[in-house]
Every structure is written in C-alpha cells, then in structure tokens.
PDB file of C-alpha atoms in Angstrom:
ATOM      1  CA  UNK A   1     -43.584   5.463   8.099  1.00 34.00           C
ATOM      2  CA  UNK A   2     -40.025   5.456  10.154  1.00 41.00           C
ATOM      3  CA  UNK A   3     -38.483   6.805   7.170  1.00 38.00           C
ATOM      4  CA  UNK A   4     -40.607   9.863   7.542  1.00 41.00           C
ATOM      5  CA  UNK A   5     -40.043  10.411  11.308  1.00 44.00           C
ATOM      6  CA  UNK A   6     -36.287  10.042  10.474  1.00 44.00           C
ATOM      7  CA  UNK A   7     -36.628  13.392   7.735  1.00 44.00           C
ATOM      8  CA  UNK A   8     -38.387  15.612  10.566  1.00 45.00           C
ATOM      9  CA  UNK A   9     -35.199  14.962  12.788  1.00 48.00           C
ATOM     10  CA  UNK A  10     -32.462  15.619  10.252  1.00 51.00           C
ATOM     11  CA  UNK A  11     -30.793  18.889  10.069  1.00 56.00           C
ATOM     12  CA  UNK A  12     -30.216  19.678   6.434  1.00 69.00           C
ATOM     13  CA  UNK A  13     -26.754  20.459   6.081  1.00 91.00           C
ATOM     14  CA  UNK A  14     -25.200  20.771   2.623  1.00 94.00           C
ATOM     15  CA  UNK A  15     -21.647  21.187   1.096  1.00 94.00           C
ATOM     16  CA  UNK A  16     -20.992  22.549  -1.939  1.00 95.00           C
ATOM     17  CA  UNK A  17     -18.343  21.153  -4.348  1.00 95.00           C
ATOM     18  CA  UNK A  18     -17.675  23.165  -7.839  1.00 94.00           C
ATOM     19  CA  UNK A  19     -21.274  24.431  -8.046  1.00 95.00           C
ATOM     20  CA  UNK A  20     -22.905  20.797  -6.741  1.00 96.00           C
ATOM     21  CA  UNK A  21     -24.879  20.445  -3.452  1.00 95.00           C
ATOM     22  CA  UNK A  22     -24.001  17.360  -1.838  1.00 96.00           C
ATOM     23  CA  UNK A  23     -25.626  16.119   1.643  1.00 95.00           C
ATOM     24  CA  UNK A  24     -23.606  16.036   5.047  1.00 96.00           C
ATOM     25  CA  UNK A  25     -24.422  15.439   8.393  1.00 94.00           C
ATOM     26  CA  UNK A  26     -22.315  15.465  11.721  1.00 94.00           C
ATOM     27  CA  UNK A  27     -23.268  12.731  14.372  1.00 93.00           C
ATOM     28  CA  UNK A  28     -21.397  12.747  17.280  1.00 90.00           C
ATOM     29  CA  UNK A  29     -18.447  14.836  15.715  1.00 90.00           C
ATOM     30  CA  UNK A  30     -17.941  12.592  12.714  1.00 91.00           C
ATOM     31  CA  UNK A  31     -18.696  13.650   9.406  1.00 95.00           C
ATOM     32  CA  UNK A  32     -20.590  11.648   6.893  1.00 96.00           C
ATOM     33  CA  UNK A  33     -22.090  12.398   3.693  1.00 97.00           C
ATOM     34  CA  UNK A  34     -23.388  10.017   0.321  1.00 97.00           C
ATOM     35  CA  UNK A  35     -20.830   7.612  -1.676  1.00 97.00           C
ATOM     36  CA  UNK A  36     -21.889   9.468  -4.811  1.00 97.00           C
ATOM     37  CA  UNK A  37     -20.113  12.581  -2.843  1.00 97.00           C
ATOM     38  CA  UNK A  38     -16.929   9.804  -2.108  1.00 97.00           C
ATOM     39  CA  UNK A  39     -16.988   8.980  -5.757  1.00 97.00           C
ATOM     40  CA  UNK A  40     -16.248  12.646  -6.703  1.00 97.00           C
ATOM     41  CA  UNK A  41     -14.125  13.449  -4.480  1.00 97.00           C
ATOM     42  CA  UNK A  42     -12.140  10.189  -4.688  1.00 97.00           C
ATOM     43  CA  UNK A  43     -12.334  10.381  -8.853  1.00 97.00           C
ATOM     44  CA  UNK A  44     -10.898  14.645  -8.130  1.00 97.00           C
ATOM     45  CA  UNK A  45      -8.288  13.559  -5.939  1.00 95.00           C
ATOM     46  CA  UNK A  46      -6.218  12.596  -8.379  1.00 94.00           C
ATOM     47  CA  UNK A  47      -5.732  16.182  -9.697  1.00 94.00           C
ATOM     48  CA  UNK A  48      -7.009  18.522  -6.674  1.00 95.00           C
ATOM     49  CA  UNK A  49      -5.542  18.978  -3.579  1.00 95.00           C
ATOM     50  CA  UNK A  50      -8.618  19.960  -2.021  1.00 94.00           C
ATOM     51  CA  UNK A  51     -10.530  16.984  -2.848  1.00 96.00           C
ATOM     52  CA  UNK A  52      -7.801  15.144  -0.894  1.00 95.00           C
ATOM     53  CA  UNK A  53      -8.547  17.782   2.132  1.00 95.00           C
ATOM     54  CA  UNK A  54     -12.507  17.297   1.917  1.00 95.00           C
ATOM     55  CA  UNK A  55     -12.325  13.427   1.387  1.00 95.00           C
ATOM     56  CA  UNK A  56      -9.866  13.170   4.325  1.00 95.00           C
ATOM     57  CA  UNK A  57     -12.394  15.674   6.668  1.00 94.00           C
ATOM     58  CA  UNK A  58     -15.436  12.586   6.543  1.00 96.00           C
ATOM     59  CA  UNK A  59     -15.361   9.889   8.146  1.00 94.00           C
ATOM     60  CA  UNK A  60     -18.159   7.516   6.854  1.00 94.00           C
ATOM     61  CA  UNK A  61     -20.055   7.361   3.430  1.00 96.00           C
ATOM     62  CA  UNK A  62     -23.879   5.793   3.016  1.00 96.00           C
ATOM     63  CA  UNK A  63     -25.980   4.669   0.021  1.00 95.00           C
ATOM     64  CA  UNK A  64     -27.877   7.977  -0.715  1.00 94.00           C
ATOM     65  CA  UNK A  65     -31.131   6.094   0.404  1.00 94.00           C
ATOM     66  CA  UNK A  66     -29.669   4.847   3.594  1.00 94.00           C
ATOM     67  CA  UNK A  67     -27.639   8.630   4.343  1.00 95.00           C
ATOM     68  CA  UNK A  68     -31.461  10.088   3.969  1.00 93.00           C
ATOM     69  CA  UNK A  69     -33.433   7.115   6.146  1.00 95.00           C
ATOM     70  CA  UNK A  70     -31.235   6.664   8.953  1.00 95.00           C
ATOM     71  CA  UNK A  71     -31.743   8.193  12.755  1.00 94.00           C
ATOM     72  CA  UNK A  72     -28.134   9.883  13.837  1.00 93.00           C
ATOM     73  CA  UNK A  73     -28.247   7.013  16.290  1.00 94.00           C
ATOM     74  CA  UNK A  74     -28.472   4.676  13.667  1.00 95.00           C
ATOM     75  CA  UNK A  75     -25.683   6.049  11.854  1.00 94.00           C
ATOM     76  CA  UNK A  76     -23.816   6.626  15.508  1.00 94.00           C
ATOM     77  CA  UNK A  77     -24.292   2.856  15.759  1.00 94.00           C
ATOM     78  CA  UNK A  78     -22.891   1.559  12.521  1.00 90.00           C
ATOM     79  CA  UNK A  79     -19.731   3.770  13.126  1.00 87.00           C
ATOM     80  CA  UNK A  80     -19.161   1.906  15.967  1.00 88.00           C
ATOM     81  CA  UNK A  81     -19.400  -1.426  14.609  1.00 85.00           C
ATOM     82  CA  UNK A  82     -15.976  -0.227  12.396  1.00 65.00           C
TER      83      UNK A  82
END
C-alpha cells in the first residue's frame, strides 16, 4: 500500500504546544503541520502571543490523514500550486 511506503520515508518530527504533541514536517524549508494544530493555534491567538509566533512560523496545513499519507514531494507539489 503507497500509504505505507509514504510512513517508512517520513521523519517524525513533533512540536509540542502546552503539554500536546502535534505533527510537523519541513519539505523544502517550509513548515507544515495538521489543521487540528491551525485550529489551536488560530483559536490561542487571540490571547497568546506565541501562538501568533508559531502560527506565523508554518506555512501550509493538511487534513491529518493527508499530512500522514503524503510523499514530501507530494506535499512540495501542492505548495507550489499556491
């Protein structure tokens, strides 16, 4: 299954927000993590200051399924296409 060729190639990289492990990867200098990690951050930045510096540091946010599935090429590709 693709989807399990894509998981040997990631690099697990996590951040942690108040306690809460959130995905991230870096493809080609860009940072992108989940949109349940833009929710929080976005929902935070009302009231924190460093939600505002975190949300501005990514660049894209995927469906949790599609952030997990995806090749960095694919992900390379549909940064592109913005």
């Amino acid at each position: 299954m693709e989807t399990e060729k894509n998981q040997g190639k990631i690099g697990r990289n996590y951040l942690y927000y108040f306690g809460v492990r959130y995905p991230v990867r870096e493809v080609d200098g860009w940072h992108v993590s989940t949109k349940q990690f833009e929710s929080v951050l976005r929902r935070d930045s009302l009231l924190l200051m460093e939600a505002i510096d975190i949300l501005e540091g990514f660049f894209y946010f995927l469906d949790e399924e599609l952030f997990h599935s995806l090749s960095d090429e694919e992900i390379y590709r549909l940064i592109n296409r913005l």
